[in-house]
């Protein structure tokens, strides 16, 4: 649900806004929030701080190429020291102070780290998708996308909730949020950000190989859902959109 709590509205006053496109600023689990990285603040005040749970993303600029190593967790993607504790089956909500683009799919991914997420190479991790949303209604150019529904224009933050599968086995995971904006002809814009999770619970399940993907490697640059002109004559009446990558793993 695209709802904004009064607690989060107050938090807007505590953290400076990211200008331009937007970016993933914080995370919440229940009533508890976890501060993310802010590229407008000094790096030395954030990198390695005990409260940091998000991998560093130095710029709000998009990633344009599917073979960019930053497609995994943005650039430079430096690991944080801490984890967000969460119980399998609970919601993790990503908080954006605002988001400007209205067109394209959104997805949430997990990747198991093993003993630690701090030392892993995110380009070697096997990510699996746990949530996705794209075109909800209408045609590609003028219809309602989840990305557009996600936007807020009243000063309140944009909230993106996703449920951690209840049957997933406990462990340390990287969570990856990706927004793909396709509002410019044949020039996709990827906006990935990652954080570290410590998932608890009694589950025992893990995804099978058909659900797994690496970044880069998950996408083809010629994929018609990525290299696309939604404003072309041939697309004017198209009312379906296939989200790239493997299917969602529901546990």
PDB file of C-alpha atoms in Angstrom:
ATOM      1  CA  UNK A   1       0.000   0.000   0.000  1.00  0.00           C
ATOM      2  CA  UNK A   2       1.258   3.487  -0.805  1.00  0.00           C
ATOM      3  CA  UNK A   3       0.706   4.961   2.624  1.00  0.00           C
ATOM      4  CA  UNK A   4       2.978   7.318   4.558  1.00  0.00           C
ATOM      5  CA  UNK A   5       3.124   7.141   8.355  1.00  0.00           C
ATOM      6  CA  UNK A   6       3.409  10.187  10.554  1.00  0.00           C
ATOM      7  CA  UNK A   7       6.666   8.819  11.943  1.00  0.00           C
ATOM      8  CA  UNK A   8       8.248   8.851   8.504  1.00  0.00           C
ATOM      9  CA  UNK A   9       7.009  12.358   7.799  1.00  0.00           C
ATOM     10  CA  UNK A  10       8.917  13.524  10.869  1.00  0.00           C
ATOM     11  CA  UNK A  11      12.013  11.733   9.616  1.00  0.00           C
ATOM     12  CA  UNK A  12      11.977  13.860   6.486  1.00  0.00           C
ATOM     13  CA  UNK A  13      12.984  16.755   8.705  1.00  0.00           C
ATOM     14  CA  UNK A  14      15.889  14.806  10.160  1.00  0.00           C
ATOM     15  CA  UNK A  15      17.627  13.730   6.971  1.00  0.00           C
ATOM     16  CA  UNK A  16      18.455  16.019   4.063  1.00  0.00           C
ATOM     17  CA  UNK A  17      16.651  15.292   0.826  1.00  0.00           C
ATOM     18  CA  UNK A  18      18.370  13.787  -2.188  1.00  0.00           C
ATOM     19  CA  UNK A  19      17.898  16.034  -5.180  1.00  0.00           C
ATOM     20  CA  UNK A  20      17.113  15.139  -8.795  1.00  0.00           C
ATOM     21  CA  UNK A  21      15.963  11.591  -9.646  1.00  0.00           C
ATOM     22  CA  UNK A  22      15.650  10.335  -6.081  1.00  0.00           C
ATOM     23  CA  UNK A  23      17.150   7.422  -4.235  1.00  0.00           C
ATOM     24  CA  UNK A  24      16.581   4.883  -1.489  1.00  0.00           C
ATOM     25  CA  UNK A  25      17.199   6.852   1.684  1.00  0.00           C
ATOM     26  CA  UNK A  26      16.076   4.625   4.564  1.00  0.00           C
ATOM     27  CA  UNK A  27      14.461   1.326   5.495  1.00  0.00           C
ATOM     28  CA  UNK A  28      11.781   0.487   8.025  1.00  0.00           C
ATOM     29  CA  UNK A  29      10.736  -2.739   9.716  1.00  0.00           C
ATOM     30  CA  UNK A  30       7.572  -2.193  11.702  1.00  0.00           C
ATOM     31  CA  UNK A  31       8.036   1.052  13.630  1.00  0.00           C
ATOM     32  CA  UNK A  32      11.819   0.928  13.540  1.00  0.00           C
ATOM     33  CA  UNK A  33      13.786   2.723  10.891  1.00  0.00           C
ATOM     34  CA  UNK A  34      17.312   2.261   9.611  1.00  0.00           C
ATOM     35  CA  UNK A  35      19.222   5.097   8.051  1.00  0.00           C
ATOM     36  CA  UNK A  36      20.698   4.625   4.600  1.00  0.00           C
ATOM     37  CA  UNK A  37      23.443   6.438   2.729  1.00  0.00           C
ATOM     38  CA  UNK A  38      23.008  10.037   1.591  1.00  0.00           C
ATOM     39  CA  UNK A  39      25.277  11.096  -1.305  1.00  0.00           C
ATOM     40  CA  UNK A  40      24.747  14.741  -0.337  1.00  0.00           C
ATOM     41  CA  UNK A  41      26.445  14.236   3.037  1.00  0.00           C
ATOM     42  CA  UNK A  42      30.204  13.752   3.525  1.00  0.00           C
ATOM     43  CA  UNK A  43      31.374  10.197   2.887  1.00  0.00           C
ATOM     44  CA  UNK A  44      33.598  10.204   5.965  1.00  0.00           C
ATOM     45  CA  UNK A  45      30.596  10.881   8.189  1.00  0.00           C
ATOM     46  CA  UNK A  46      28.828   7.755   6.927  1.00  0.00           C
ATOM     47  CA  UNK A  47      31.199   5.083   5.628  1.00  0.00           C
ATOM     48  CA  UNK A  48      31.918   2.460   8.280  1.00  0.00           C
ATOM     49  CA  UNK A  49      29.619   4.014  10.863  1.00  0.00           C
ATOM     50  CA  UNK A  50      28.070   1.382  13.155  1.00  0.00           C
ATOM     51  CA  UNK A  51      24.551   2.435  12.170  1.00  0.00           C
ATOM     52  CA  UNK A  52      25.138   2.059   8.434  1.00  0.00           C
ATOM     53  CA  UNK A  53      23.208  -0.839   6.839  1.00  0.00           C
ATOM     54  CA  UNK A  54      23.255   0.234   3.194  1.00  0.00           C
ATOM     55  CA  UNK A  55      25.937  -0.190   0.540  1.00  0.00           C
ATOM     56  CA  UNK A  56      27.295   3.152  -0.585  1.00  0.00           C
ATOM     57  CA  UNK A  57      25.875   4.708  -3.740  1.00  0.00           C
ATOM     58  CA  UNK A  58      27.890   7.786  -4.573  1.00  0.00           C
ATOM     59  CA  UNK A  59      25.536   9.374  -7.079  1.00  0.00           C
ATOM     60  CA  UNK A  60      21.849   9.663  -7.864  1.00  0.00           C
ATOM     61  CA  UNK A  61      22.720   9.268 -11.550  1.00  0.00           C
ATOM     62  CA  UNK A  62      21.394   6.114 -13.202  1.00  0.00           C
ATOM     63  CA  UNK A  63      23.304   3.153 -14.546  1.00  0.00           C
ATOM     64  CA  UNK A  64      22.751   2.902 -18.294  1.00  0.00           C
ATOM     65  CA  UNK A  65      24.353  -0.411 -19.245  1.00  0.00           C
ATOM     66  CA  UNK A  66      23.355  -3.961 -18.319  1.00  0.00           C
ATOM     67  CA  UNK A  67      27.024  -5.044 -18.207  1.00  0.00           C
ATOM     68  CA  UNK A  68      28.009  -2.383 -15.648  1.00  0.00           C
ATOM     69  CA  UNK A  69      29.327  -3.996 -12.447  1.00  0.00           C
ATOM     70  CA  UNK A  70      27.429  -1.306 -10.541  1.00  0.00           C
ATOM     71  CA  UNK A  71      24.170  -2.873 -11.677  1.00  0.00           C
ATOM     72  CA  UNK A  72      24.405  -5.169  -8.661  1.00  0.00           C
ATOM     73  CA  UNK A  73      24.500  -2.600  -5.867  1.00  0.00           C
ATOM     74  CA  UNK A  74      25.348   0.715  -7.534  1.00  0.00           C
ATOM     75  CA  UNK A  75      28.771   2.357  -7.427  1.00  0.00           C
ATOM     76  CA  UNK A  76      31.007   2.019  -5.524  1.00  0.00           C
ATOM     77  CA  UNK A  77      28.804  -0.408  -3.556  1.00  0.00           C
ATOM     78  CA  UNK A  78      31.067  -0.371  -0.489  1.00  0.00           C
ATOM     79  CA  UNK A  79      29.757  -2.733   2.187  1.00  0.00           C
ATOM     80  CA  UNK A  80      28.329  -1.387   5.461  1.00  0.00           C
ATOM     81  CA  UNK A  81      29.256  -2.869   8.847  1.00  0.00           C
ATOM     82  CA  UNK A  82      25.710  -3.519  10.071  1.00  0.00           C
ATOM     83  CA  UNK A  83      22.564  -5.479   9.229  1.00  0.00           C
ATOM     84  CA  UNK A  84      18.838  -4.870   9.426  1.00  0.00           C
ATOM     85  CA  UNK A  85      17.314  -7.579  11.636  1.00  0.00           C
ATOM     86  CA  UNK A  86      14.055  -8.922  10.230  1.00  0.00           C
ATOM     87  CA  UNK A  87      11.879 -11.986  10.728  1.00  0.00           C
ATOM     88  CA  UNK A  88      10.894 -14.006   7.681  1.00  0.00           C
ATOM     89  CA  UNK A  89       7.328 -13.093   6.766  1.00  0.00           C
ATOM     90  CA  UNK A  90       7.686  -9.465   7.867  1.00  0.00           C
ATOM     91  CA  UNK A  91       7.637  -6.425   5.624  1.00  0.00           C
ATOM     92  CA  UNK A  92      10.733  -4.445   4.731  1.00  0.00           C
ATOM     93  CA  UNK A  93       9.810  -0.960   3.537  1.00  0.00           C
ATOM     94  CA  UNK A  94      12.160   1.098   1.383  1.00  0.00           C
ATOM     95  CA  UNK A  95      11.793   4.853   1.900  1.00  0.00           C
ATOM     96  CA  UNK A  96      12.406   7.399  -0.848  1.00  0.00           C
ATOM     97  CA  UNK A  97      11.993  11.079  -0.017  1.00  0.00           C
ATOM     98  CA  UNK A  98      10.645  11.477  -3.531  1.00  0.00           C
ATOM     99  CA  UNK A  99      10.744   9.845  -6.956  1.00  0.00           C
ATOM    100  CA  UNK A 100      10.419  11.684 -10.283  1.00  0.00           C
ATOM    101  CA  UNK A 101      10.112   9.034 -12.993  1.00  0.00           C
ATOM    102  CA  UNK A 102       6.723   7.417 -13.753  1.00  0.00           C
ATOM    103  CA  UNK A 103       7.403   4.605 -16.239  1.00  0.00           C
ATOM    104  CA  UNK A 104       9.058   1.204 -15.863  1.00  0.00           C
ATOM    105  CA  UNK A 105       9.203  -1.849 -13.587  1.00  0.00           C
ATOM    106  CA  UNK A 106      10.341  -2.109  -9.979  1.00  0.00           C
ATOM    107  CA  UNK A 107      11.745  -5.216  -8.317  1.00  0.00           C
ATOM    108  CA  UNK A 108      13.170  -6.477  -5.017  1.00  0.00           C
ATOM    109  CA  UNK A 109      15.848  -9.158  -4.837  1.00  0.00           C
ATOM    110  CA  UNK A 110      17.698 -11.145  -2.182  1.00  0.00           C
ATOM    111  CA  UNK A 111      21.038 -12.940  -2.250  1.00  0.00           C
ATOM    112  CA  UNK A 112      22.387 -15.186   0.488  1.00  0.00           C
ATOM    113  CA  UNK A 113      25.856 -14.178   1.677  1.00  0.00           C
ATOM    114  CA  UNK A 114      26.975 -17.113   3.786  1.00  0.00           C
ATOM    115  CA  UNK A 115      28.972 -16.222   6.897  1.00  0.00           C
ATOM    116  CA  UNK A 116      29.151 -12.494   6.162  1.00  0.00           C
ATOM    117  CA  UNK A 117      27.890  -9.962   3.635  1.00  0.00           C
ATOM    118  CA  UNK A 118      30.760  -7.593   4.349  1.00  0.00           C
ATOM    119  CA  UNK A 119      33.391  -9.483   2.382  1.00  0.00           C
ATOM    120  CA  UNK A 120      31.376 -10.859  -0.540  1.00  0.00           C
ATOM    121  CA  UNK A 121      31.721  -9.708  -4.131  1.00  0.00           C
ATOM    122  CA  UNK A 122      28.163  -8.719  -5.026  1.00  0.00           C
ATOM    123  CA  UNK A 123      28.846  -9.491  -8.695  1.00  0.00           C
ATOM    124  CA  UNK A 124      29.340 -13.146  -7.723  1.00  0.00           C
ATOM    125  CA  UNK A 125      26.189 -13.464  -5.623  1.00  0.00           C
ATOM    126  CA  UNK A 126      23.146 -15.406  -6.797  1.00  0.00           C
ATOM    127  CA  UNK A 127      20.239 -13.002  -6.557  1.00  0.00           C
ATOM    128  CA  UNK A 128      16.619 -14.077  -6.634  1.00  0.00           C
ATOM    129  CA  UNK A 129      13.570 -11.884  -7.066  1.00  0.00           C
ATOM    130  CA  UNK A 130      10.997 -11.755  -4.259  1.00  0.00           C
ATOM    131  CA  UNK A 131       8.779  -8.947  -5.568  1.00  0.00           C
ATOM    132  CA  UNK A 132       8.062  -7.112  -8.814  1.00  0.00           C
ATOM    133  CA  UNK A 133       5.511  -4.739 -10.296  1.00  0.00           C
ATOM    134  CA  UNK A 134       5.228  -3.017 -13.664  1.00  0.00           C
ATOM    135  CA  UNK A 135       2.339  -1.850 -15.821  1.00  0.00           C
ATOM    136  CA  UNK A 136      -0.873  -2.003 -13.794  1.00  0.00           C
ATOM    137  CA  UNK A 137      -3.416  -0.660 -16.271  1.00  0.00           C
ATOM    138  CA  UNK A 138      -3.676   0.975 -19.685  1.00  0.00           C
ATOM    139  CA  UNK A 139      -1.032   1.267 -22.389  1.00  0.00           C
ATOM    140  CA  UNK A 140       2.725   1.603 -22.057  1.00  0.00           C
ATOM    141  CA  UNK A 141       3.005   5.354 -22.575  1.00  0.00           C
ATOM    142  CA  UNK A 142      -0.082   6.643 -20.805  1.00  0.00           C
ATOM    143  CA  UNK A 143      -1.127   3.843 -18.488  1.00  0.00           C
ATOM    144  CA  UNK A 144      -0.689   3.452 -14.760  1.00  0.00           C
ATOM    145  CA  UNK A 145       2.617   1.947 -13.733  1.00  0.00           C
ATOM    146  CA  UNK A 146       3.435   0.943 -10.172  1.00  0.00           C
ATOM    147  CA  UNK A 147       6.359   3.359 -10.472  1.00  0.00           C
ATOM    148  CA  UNK A 148       3.898   6.199 -11.067  1.00  0.00           C
ATOM    149  CA  UNK A 149       1.600   5.030  -8.282  1.00  0.00           C
ATOM    150  CA  UNK A 150       4.652   4.930  -6.002  1.00  0.00           C
ATOM    151  CA  UNK A 151       5.250   8.655  -6.450  1.00  0.00           C
ATOM    152  CA  UNK A 152       4.157  11.233  -3.881  1.00  0.00           C
ATOM    153  CA  UNK A 153       3.711  14.906  -4.688  1.00  0.00           C
ATOM    154  CA  UNK A 154       2.508  16.149  -1.294  1.00  0.00           C
ATOM    155  CA  UNK A 155       5.858  16.293   0.493  1.00  0.00           C
ATOM    156  CA  UNK A 156       5.472  12.884   2.081  1.00  0.00           C
ATOM    157  CA  UNK A 157       8.016  10.114   1.408  1.00  0.00           C
ATOM    158  CA  UNK A 158       7.373   7.359  -1.107  1.00  0.00           C
ATOM    159  CA  UNK A 159       7.094   3.951   0.552  1.00  0.00           C
ATOM    160  CA  UNK A 160       7.899   0.642  -1.105  1.00  0.00           C
ATOM    161  CA  UNK A 161       6.967  -2.369   1.047  1.00  0.00           C
ATOM    162  CA  UNK A 162       7.937  -5.940   0.234  1.00  0.00           C
ATOM    163  CA  UNK A 163       7.453  -9.093   2.279  1.00  0.00           C
ATOM    164  CA  UNK A 164      10.368 -11.368   3.097  1.00  0.00           C
ATOM    165  CA  UNK A 165       9.200 -14.904   2.158  1.00  0.00           C
ATOM    166  CA  UNK A 166       8.032 -16.651   5.315  1.00  0.00           C
ATOM    167  CA  UNK A 167       9.635 -19.975   4.409  1.00  0.00           C
ATOM    168  CA  UNK A 168      13.117 -18.676   3.599  1.00  0.00           C
ATOM    169  CA  UNK A 169      15.937 -20.173   5.607  1.00  0.00           C
ATOM    170  CA  UNK A 170      17.513 -17.819   8.155  1.00  0.00           C
ATOM    171  CA  UNK A 171      20.802 -16.162   7.392  1.00  0.00           C
ATOM    172  CA  UNK A 172      22.621 -13.087   6.189  1.00  0.00           C
ATOM    173  CA  UNK A 173      21.383 -11.628   2.918  1.00  0.00           C
ATOM    174  CA  UNK A 174      21.868  -8.686   0.592  1.00  0.00           C
ATOM    175  CA  UNK A 175      18.570  -7.050  -0.322  1.00  0.00           C
ATOM    176  CA  UNK A 176      18.563  -5.251  -3.660  1.00  0.00           C
ATOM    177  CA  UNK A 177      15.929  -2.736  -4.759  1.00  0.00           C
ATOM    178  CA  UNK A 178      15.880  -1.877  -8.457  1.00  0.00           C
ATOM    179  CA  UNK A 179      13.894   0.740 -10.328  1.00  0.00           C
ATOM    180  CA  UNK A 180      14.158   0.633 -14.123  1.00  0.00           C
ATOM    181  CA  UNK A 181      12.947   3.796 -15.818  1.00  0.00           C
ATOM    182  CA  UNK A 182      12.150   3.548 -19.539  1.00  0.00           C
ATOM    183  CA  UNK A 183      10.805   7.028 -20.219  1.00  0.00           C
ATOM    184  CA  UNK A 184      13.611   7.841 -22.693  1.00  0.00           C
ATOM    185  CA  UNK A 185      13.690   6.087 -26.072  1.00  0.00           C
ATOM    186  CA  UNK A 186      16.066   3.095 -26.066  1.00  0.00           C
ATOM    187  CA  UNK A 187      17.982   4.475 -23.079  1.00  0.00           C
ATOM    188  CA  UNK A 188      17.056   2.491 -19.976  1.00  0.00           C
ATOM    189  CA  UNK A 189      17.958   3.920 -16.602  1.00  0.00           C
ATOM    190  CA  UNK A 190      18.688   1.515 -13.747  1.00  0.00           C
ATOM    191  CA  UNK A 191      18.579   2.659 -10.131  1.00  0.00           C
ATOM    192  CA  UNK A 192      19.781  -0.153  -7.807  1.00  0.00           C
ATOM    193  CA  UNK A 193      20.520   0.131  -4.093  1.00  0.00           C
ATOM    194  CA  UNK A 194      21.440  -2.608  -1.630  1.00  0.00           C
ATOM    195  CA  UNK A 195      21.408  -3.184   2.122  1.00  0.00           C
ATOM    196  CA  UNK A 196      22.317  -6.052   4.436  1.00  0.00           C
ATOM    197  CA  UNK A 197      19.685  -8.146   6.214  1.00  0.00           C
ATOM    198  CA  UNK A 198      19.917 -10.610   9.088  1.00  0.00           C
ATOM    199  CA  UNK A 199      16.845 -12.784   8.505  1.00  0.00           C
ATOM    200  CA  UNK A 200      15.591 -14.935  11.356  1.00  0.00           C
ATOM    201  CA  UNK A 201      12.809 -17.512  11.439  1.00  0.00           C
ATOM    202  CA  UNK A 202      12.116 -21.216  11.192  1.00  0.00           C
ATOM    203  CA  UNK A 203      12.075 -21.566   7.398  1.00  0.00           C
ATOM    204  CA  UNK A 204      14.192 -24.049   5.485  1.00  0.00           C
ATOM    205  CA  UNK A 205      13.570 -23.090   1.852  1.00  0.00           C
ATOM    206  CA  UNK A 206      15.956 -21.702  -0.775  1.00  0.00           C
ATOM    207  CA  UNK A 207      15.293 -20.938  -4.446  1.00  0.00           C
ATOM    208  CA  UNK A 208      16.199 -23.450  -7.153  1.00  0.00           C
ATOM    209  CA  UNK A 209      18.575 -22.475  -9.993  1.00  0.00           C
ATOM    210  CA  UNK A 210      15.885 -21.190 -12.376  1.00  0.00           C
ATOM    211  CA  UNK A 211      15.210 -18.317  -9.968  1.00  0.00           C
ATOM    212  CA  UNK A 212      18.841 -17.216  -9.659  1.00  0.00           C
ATOM    213  CA  UNK A 213      20.658 -14.441 -11.516  1.00  0.00           C
ATOM    214  CA  UNK A 214      23.874 -12.474 -11.263  1.00  0.00           C
ATOM    215  CA  UNK A 215      24.490  -8.765 -11.843  1.00  0.00           C
ATOM    216  CA  UNK A 216      25.716  -8.145 -14.412  1.00  0.00           C
ATOM    217  CA  UNK A 217      24.400 -11.102 -16.352  1.00  0.00           C
ATOM    218  CA  UNK A 218      20.714 -11.074 -15.493  1.00  0.00           C
ATOM    219  CA  UNK A 219      19.728  -8.863 -18.425  1.00  0.00           C
ATOM    220  CA  UNK A 220      20.393  -8.718 -22.162  1.00  0.00           C
ATOM    221  CA  UNK A 221      20.987  -5.265 -23.627  1.00  0.00           C
ATOM    222  CA  UNK A 222      18.686  -6.134 -26.533  1.00  0.00           C
ATOM    223  CA  UNK A 223      15.848  -7.350 -24.324  1.00  0.00           C
ATOM    224  CA  UNK A 224      12.715  -5.683 -25.796  1.00  0.00           C
ATOM    225  CA  UNK A 225      11.539  -4.830 -22.287  1.00  0.00           C
ATOM    226  CA  UNK A 226      14.763  -2.906 -21.660  1.00  0.00           C
ATOM    227  CA  UNK A 227      15.715  -1.473 -25.050  1.00  0.00           C
ATOM    228  CA  UNK A 228      12.322   0.007 -25.809  1.00  0.00           C
ATOM    229  CA  UNK A 229      10.603   3.105 -27.169  1.00  0.00           C
ATOM    230  CA  UNK A 230       7.216   3.184 -25.478  1.00  0.00           C
ATOM    231  CA  UNK A 231       6.184   6.214 -27.557  1.00  0.00           C
ATOM    232  CA  UNK A 232       6.615   4.589 -30.976  1.00  0.00           C
ATOM    233  CA  UNK A 233       3.604   3.952 -33.203  1.00  0.00           C
ATOM    234  CA  UNK A 234       3.900   0.190 -32.781  1.00  0.00           C
ATOM    235  CA  UNK A 235       3.732   0.539 -28.994  1.00  0.00           C
ATOM    236  CA  UNK A 236       0.780   2.939 -28.787  1.00  0.00           C
ATOM    237  CA  UNK A 237      -1.809   0.208 -28.281  1.00  0.00           C
ATOM    238  CA  UNK A 238       0.348  -2.222 -26.272  1.00  0.00           C
ATOM    239  CA  UNK A 239      -1.215  -2.935 -22.881  1.00  0.00           C
ATOM    240  CA  UNK A 240       1.134  -5.609 -21.535  1.00  0.00           C
ATOM    241  CA  UNK A 241       4.729  -5.470 -20.395  1.00  0.00           C
ATOM    242  CA  UNK A 242       7.008  -8.376 -19.491  1.00  0.00           C
ATOM    243  CA  UNK A 243       9.372  -7.666 -16.618  1.00  0.00           C
ATOM    244  CA  UNK A 244      12.882  -8.903 -17.379  1.00  0.00           C
ATOM    245  CA  UNK A 245      14.768 -11.451 -15.339  1.00  0.00           C
ATOM    246  CA  UNK A 246      13.785 -14.708 -13.648  1.00  0.00           C
ATOM    247  CA  UNK A 247      10.348 -15.245 -12.092  1.00  0.00           C
ATOM    248  CA  UNK A 248       9.529 -14.155  -8.562  1.00  0.00           C
ATOM    249  CA  UNK A 249      10.409 -16.686  -5.874  1.00  0.00           C
ATOM    250  CA  UNK A 250       7.586 -16.785  -3.340  1.00  0.00           C
ATOM    251  CA  UNK A 251       9.139 -19.316  -0.992  1.00  0.00           C
TER     252      UNK A 251
END
